CSV table of C-alpha atoms in Angstrom, one decimal:
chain,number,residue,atom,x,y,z
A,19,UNK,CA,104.4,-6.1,54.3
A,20,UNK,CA,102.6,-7.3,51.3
A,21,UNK,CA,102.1,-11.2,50.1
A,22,UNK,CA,105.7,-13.0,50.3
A,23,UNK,CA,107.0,-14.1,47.5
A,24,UNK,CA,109.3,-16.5,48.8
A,25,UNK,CA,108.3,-19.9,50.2
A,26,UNK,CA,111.2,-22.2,52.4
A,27,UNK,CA,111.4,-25.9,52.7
A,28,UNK,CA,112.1,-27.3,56.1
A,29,UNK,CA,112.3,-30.7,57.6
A,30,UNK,CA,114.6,-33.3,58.0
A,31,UNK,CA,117.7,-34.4,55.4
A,32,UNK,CA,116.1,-36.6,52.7
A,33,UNK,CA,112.5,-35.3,53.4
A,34,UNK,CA,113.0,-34.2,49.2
A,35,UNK,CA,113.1,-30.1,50.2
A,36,UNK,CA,115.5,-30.3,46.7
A,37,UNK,CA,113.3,-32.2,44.7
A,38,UNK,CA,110.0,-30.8,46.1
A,39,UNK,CA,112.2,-27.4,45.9
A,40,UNK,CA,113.0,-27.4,42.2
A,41,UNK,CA,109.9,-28.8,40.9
A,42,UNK,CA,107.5,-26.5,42.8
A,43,UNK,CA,109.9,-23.3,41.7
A,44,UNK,CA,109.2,-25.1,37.9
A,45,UNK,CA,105.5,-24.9,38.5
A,46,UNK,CA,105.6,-22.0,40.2
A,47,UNK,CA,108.0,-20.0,38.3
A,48,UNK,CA,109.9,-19.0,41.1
A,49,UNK,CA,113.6,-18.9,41.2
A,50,UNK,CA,115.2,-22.2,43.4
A,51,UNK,CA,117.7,-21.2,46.3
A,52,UNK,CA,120.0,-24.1,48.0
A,53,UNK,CA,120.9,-22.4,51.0
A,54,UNK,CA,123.6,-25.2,51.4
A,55,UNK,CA,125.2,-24.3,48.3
A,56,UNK,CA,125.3,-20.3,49.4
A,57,UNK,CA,127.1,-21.0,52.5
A,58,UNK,CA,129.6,-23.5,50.3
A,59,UNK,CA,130.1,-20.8,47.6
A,60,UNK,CA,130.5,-17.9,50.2
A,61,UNK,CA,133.0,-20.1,52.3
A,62,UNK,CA,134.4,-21.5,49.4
A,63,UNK,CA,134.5,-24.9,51.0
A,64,UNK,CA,132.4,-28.2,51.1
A,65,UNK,CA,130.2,-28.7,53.9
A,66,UNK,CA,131.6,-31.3,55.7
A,67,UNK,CA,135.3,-29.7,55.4
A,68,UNK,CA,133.5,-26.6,57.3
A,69,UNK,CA,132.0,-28.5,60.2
A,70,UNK,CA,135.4,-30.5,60.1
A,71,UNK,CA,137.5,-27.3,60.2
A,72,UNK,CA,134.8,-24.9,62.8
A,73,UNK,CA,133.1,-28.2,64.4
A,74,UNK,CA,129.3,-28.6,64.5
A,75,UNK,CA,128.5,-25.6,66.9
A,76,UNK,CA,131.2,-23.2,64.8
A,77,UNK,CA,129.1,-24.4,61.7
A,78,UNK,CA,125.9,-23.4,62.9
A,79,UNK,CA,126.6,-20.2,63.7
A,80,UNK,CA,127.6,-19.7,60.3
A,81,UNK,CA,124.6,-21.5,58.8
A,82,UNK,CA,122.5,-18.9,60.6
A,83,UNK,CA,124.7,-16.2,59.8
A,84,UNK,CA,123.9,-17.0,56.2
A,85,UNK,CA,120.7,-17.8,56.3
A,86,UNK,CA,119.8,-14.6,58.4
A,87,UNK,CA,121.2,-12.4,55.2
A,88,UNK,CA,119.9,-14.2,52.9
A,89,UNK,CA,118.0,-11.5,50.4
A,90,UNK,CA,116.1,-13.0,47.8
A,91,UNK,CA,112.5,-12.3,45.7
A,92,UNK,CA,110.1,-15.2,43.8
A,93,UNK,CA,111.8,-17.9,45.1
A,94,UNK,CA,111.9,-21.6,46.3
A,95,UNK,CA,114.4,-21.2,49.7
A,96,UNK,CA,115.7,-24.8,50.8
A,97,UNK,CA,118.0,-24.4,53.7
A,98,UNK,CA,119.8,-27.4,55.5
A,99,UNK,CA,118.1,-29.3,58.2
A,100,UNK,CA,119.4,-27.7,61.1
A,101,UNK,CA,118.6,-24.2,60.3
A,102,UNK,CA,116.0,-24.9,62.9
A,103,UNK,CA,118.5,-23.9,65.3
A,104,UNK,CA,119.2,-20.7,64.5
A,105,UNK,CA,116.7,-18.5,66.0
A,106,UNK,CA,118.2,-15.0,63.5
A,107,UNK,CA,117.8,-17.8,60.5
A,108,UNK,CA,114.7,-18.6,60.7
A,109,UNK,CA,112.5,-15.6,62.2
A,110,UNK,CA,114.1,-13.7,59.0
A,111,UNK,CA,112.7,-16.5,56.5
A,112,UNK,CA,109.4,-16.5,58.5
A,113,UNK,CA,109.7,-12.5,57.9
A,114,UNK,CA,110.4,-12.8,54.0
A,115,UNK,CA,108.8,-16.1,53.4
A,116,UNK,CA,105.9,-18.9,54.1
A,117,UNK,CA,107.6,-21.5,55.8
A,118,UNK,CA,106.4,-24.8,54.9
A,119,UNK,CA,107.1,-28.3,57.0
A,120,UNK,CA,107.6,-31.6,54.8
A,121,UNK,CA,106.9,-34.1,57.5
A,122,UNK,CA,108.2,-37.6,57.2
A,123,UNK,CA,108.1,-40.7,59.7
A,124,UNK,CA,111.6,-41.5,61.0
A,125,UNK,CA,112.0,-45.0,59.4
A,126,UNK,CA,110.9,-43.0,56.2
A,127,UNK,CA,113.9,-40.6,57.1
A,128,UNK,CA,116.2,-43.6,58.0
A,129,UNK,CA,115.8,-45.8,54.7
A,130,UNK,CA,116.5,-42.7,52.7
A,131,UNK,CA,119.7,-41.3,54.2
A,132,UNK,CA,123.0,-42.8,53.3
A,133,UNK,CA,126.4,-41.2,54.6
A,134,UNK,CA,125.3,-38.2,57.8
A,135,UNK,CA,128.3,-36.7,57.5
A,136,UNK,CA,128.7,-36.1,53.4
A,137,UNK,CA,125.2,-34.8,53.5
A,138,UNK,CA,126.1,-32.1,56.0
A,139,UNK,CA,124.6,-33.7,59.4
A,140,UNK,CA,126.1,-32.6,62.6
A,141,UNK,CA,125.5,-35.6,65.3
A,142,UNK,CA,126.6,-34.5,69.2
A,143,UNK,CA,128.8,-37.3,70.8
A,144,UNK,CA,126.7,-40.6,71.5
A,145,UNK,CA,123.5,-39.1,69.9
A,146,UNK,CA,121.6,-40.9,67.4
A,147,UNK,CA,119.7,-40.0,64.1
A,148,UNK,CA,116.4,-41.0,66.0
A,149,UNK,CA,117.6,-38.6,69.0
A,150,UNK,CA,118.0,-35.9,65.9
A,151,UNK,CA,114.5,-36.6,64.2
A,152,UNK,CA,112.8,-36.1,68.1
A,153,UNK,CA,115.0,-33.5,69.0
A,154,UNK,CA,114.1,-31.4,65.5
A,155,UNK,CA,110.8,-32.4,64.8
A,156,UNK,CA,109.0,-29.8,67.3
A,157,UNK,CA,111.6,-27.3,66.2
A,158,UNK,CA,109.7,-27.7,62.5
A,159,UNK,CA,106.1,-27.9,63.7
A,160,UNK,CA,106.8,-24.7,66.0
A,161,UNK,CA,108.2,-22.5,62.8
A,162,UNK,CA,106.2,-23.5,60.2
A,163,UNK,CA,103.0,-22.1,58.4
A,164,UNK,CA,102.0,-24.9,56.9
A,165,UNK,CA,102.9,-28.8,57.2
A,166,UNK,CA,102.7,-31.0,54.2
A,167,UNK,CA,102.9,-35.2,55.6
A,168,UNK,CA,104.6,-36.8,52.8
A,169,UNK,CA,103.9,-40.5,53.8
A,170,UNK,CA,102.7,-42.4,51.1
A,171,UNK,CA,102.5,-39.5,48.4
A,172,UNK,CA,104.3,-39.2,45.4
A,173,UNK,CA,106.0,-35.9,44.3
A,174,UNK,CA,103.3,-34.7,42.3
A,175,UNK,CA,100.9,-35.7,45.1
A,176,UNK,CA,103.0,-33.4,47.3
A,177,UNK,CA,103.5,-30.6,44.9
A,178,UNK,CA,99.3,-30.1,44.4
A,179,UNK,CA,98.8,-30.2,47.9
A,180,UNK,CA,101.3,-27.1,48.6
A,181,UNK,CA,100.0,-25.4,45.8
A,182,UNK,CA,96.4,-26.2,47.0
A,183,UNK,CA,97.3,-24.9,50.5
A,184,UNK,CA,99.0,-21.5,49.1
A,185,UNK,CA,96.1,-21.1,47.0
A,186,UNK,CA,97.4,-21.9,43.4
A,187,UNK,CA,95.1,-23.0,40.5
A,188,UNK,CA,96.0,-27.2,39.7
A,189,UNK,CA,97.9,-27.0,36.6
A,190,UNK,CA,95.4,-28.9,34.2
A,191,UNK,CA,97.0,-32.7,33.0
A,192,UNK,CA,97.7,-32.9,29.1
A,193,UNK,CA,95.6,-35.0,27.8
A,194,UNK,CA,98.0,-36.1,25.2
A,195,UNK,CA,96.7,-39.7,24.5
A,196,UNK,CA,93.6,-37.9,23.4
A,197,UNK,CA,95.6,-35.6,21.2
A,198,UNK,CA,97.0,-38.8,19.7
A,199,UNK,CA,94.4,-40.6,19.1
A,200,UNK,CA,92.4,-37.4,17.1
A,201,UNK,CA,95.6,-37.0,15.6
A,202,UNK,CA,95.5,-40.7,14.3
A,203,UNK,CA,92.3,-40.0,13.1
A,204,UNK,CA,93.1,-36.7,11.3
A,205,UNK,CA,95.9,-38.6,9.2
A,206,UNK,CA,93.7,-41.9,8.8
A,207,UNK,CA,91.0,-39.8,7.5
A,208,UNK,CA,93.6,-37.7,4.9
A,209,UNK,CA,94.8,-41.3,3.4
A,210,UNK,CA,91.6,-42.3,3.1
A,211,UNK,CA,90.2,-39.4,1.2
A,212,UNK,CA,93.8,-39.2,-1.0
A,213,UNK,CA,93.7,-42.8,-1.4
A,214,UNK,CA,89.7,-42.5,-2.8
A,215,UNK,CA,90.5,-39.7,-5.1
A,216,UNK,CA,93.8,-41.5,-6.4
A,217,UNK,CA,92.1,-44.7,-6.6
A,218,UNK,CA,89.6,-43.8,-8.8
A,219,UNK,CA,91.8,-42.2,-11.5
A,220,UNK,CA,94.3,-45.2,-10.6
A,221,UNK,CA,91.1,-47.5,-11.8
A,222,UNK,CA,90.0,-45.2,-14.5
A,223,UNK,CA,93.4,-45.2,-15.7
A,224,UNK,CA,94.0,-49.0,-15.8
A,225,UNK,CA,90.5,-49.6,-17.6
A,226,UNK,CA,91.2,-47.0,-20.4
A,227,UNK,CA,94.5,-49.1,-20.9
A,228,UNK,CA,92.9,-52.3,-21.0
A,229,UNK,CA,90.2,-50.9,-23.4
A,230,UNK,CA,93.5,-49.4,-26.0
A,231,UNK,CA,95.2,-53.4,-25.5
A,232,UNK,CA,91.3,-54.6,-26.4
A,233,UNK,CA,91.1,-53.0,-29.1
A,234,UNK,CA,94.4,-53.4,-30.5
A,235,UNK,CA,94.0,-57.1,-30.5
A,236,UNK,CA,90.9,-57.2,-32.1
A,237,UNK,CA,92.4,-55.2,-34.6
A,238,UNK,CA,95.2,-57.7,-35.4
């Protein structure tokens, strides 16, 4: 098999797999894949009426149903946080794809995650988010090619190093306040040059009156 095309996101809900996702498939011109959204489009059903209607086991088996068919080329794959689980799921993305880990601390995790259940997370009776993070977190580090630490990075921070570690050339910052600036310059310089050639006709014009109105006067 050649170089894959296809890179997946994993980690934990709110570890920004959709906003690193669709921003590095920008950069990279790559398509963007929301494995969530297959499964909801294929089901024809929101997430959280599926694990309310198949419970959490019955909705990971078709998470990694899904996400073991998956066929796609050139693109950014973000799949749901527990894909993890699925053993079919993920050794076919680590067959079409370079799995990549965006690792976050869990009180990062916990201030950014409102409502488990309307983002899709499947909790077993009396288990807790933290129980979650400790119980995925090896799952991540053990299937992915490369981890990425987000702590204290922005997004673009976090978008060069991936590209960095895949190999991909920086995308060189627009310098646009320099463009401004010579711009600026450019039109000064025009005004000036437009106002020296009209200003001298302007004066020659108003002194060739002035001589006319002297003369006239003198004649009277």
């Amino acid at each position: 098999m050649g170089r894959k095309t296809n890179i997946t996101l994993i980690g934990m809900p709110a570890s920004g797999k959709s906003s690193v996702g669709i921003v590095l498939a920008k950069r990279l011109g790559k398509k963007f894949v929301d494995t969530d959204i297959v499964i909801q489009e294929r089901y024809g059903k929101l997430l959280k009426e599926l694990i309310k209607e198949y419970g959490d086991d019955g909705f990971r088996k078709i998470e990694d149903e899904v996400n073991a068919s998956l066929d796609v080329t050139n693109s950014i794959i973000s799949p749901g946080g527990s894909v993890v689980y699925g053993t079919k799921a993920m050794e076919h993305l680590k067959e079409i794809s370079v799995v990549i880990y965006l690792e976050l601390s869990y009180t990062a995790i916990k201030s950014r995650l409102g409502d488990l259940r309307e983002r899709g997370i499947t909790l077993k009776e009396g288990q807790t988010l933290k129980d979650l993070y400790l119980e995925r977190t090896p799952l991540y580090e053990k299937y992915a090619d490369i981890t990425v630490n987000e702590m204290k990075k922005t997004l673009a921070n976090t978008i060069d190093e991936i590209c960095e570690m895949l190999g991909e050339k920086p995308r060189k910052k627009r310098n646009f306040k320099g463009r401004r600036l010579s711009k600026a310059k450019s039109k000064e310089k025009t005004v000036k040059e437009r106002n020296g050639k009209d200003g001298n006709s302007f004066k020659s014009g108003i002194q060739g009156k002035n001589k006319k109105r002297y003369f006239k006067k003198n004649e009277n």
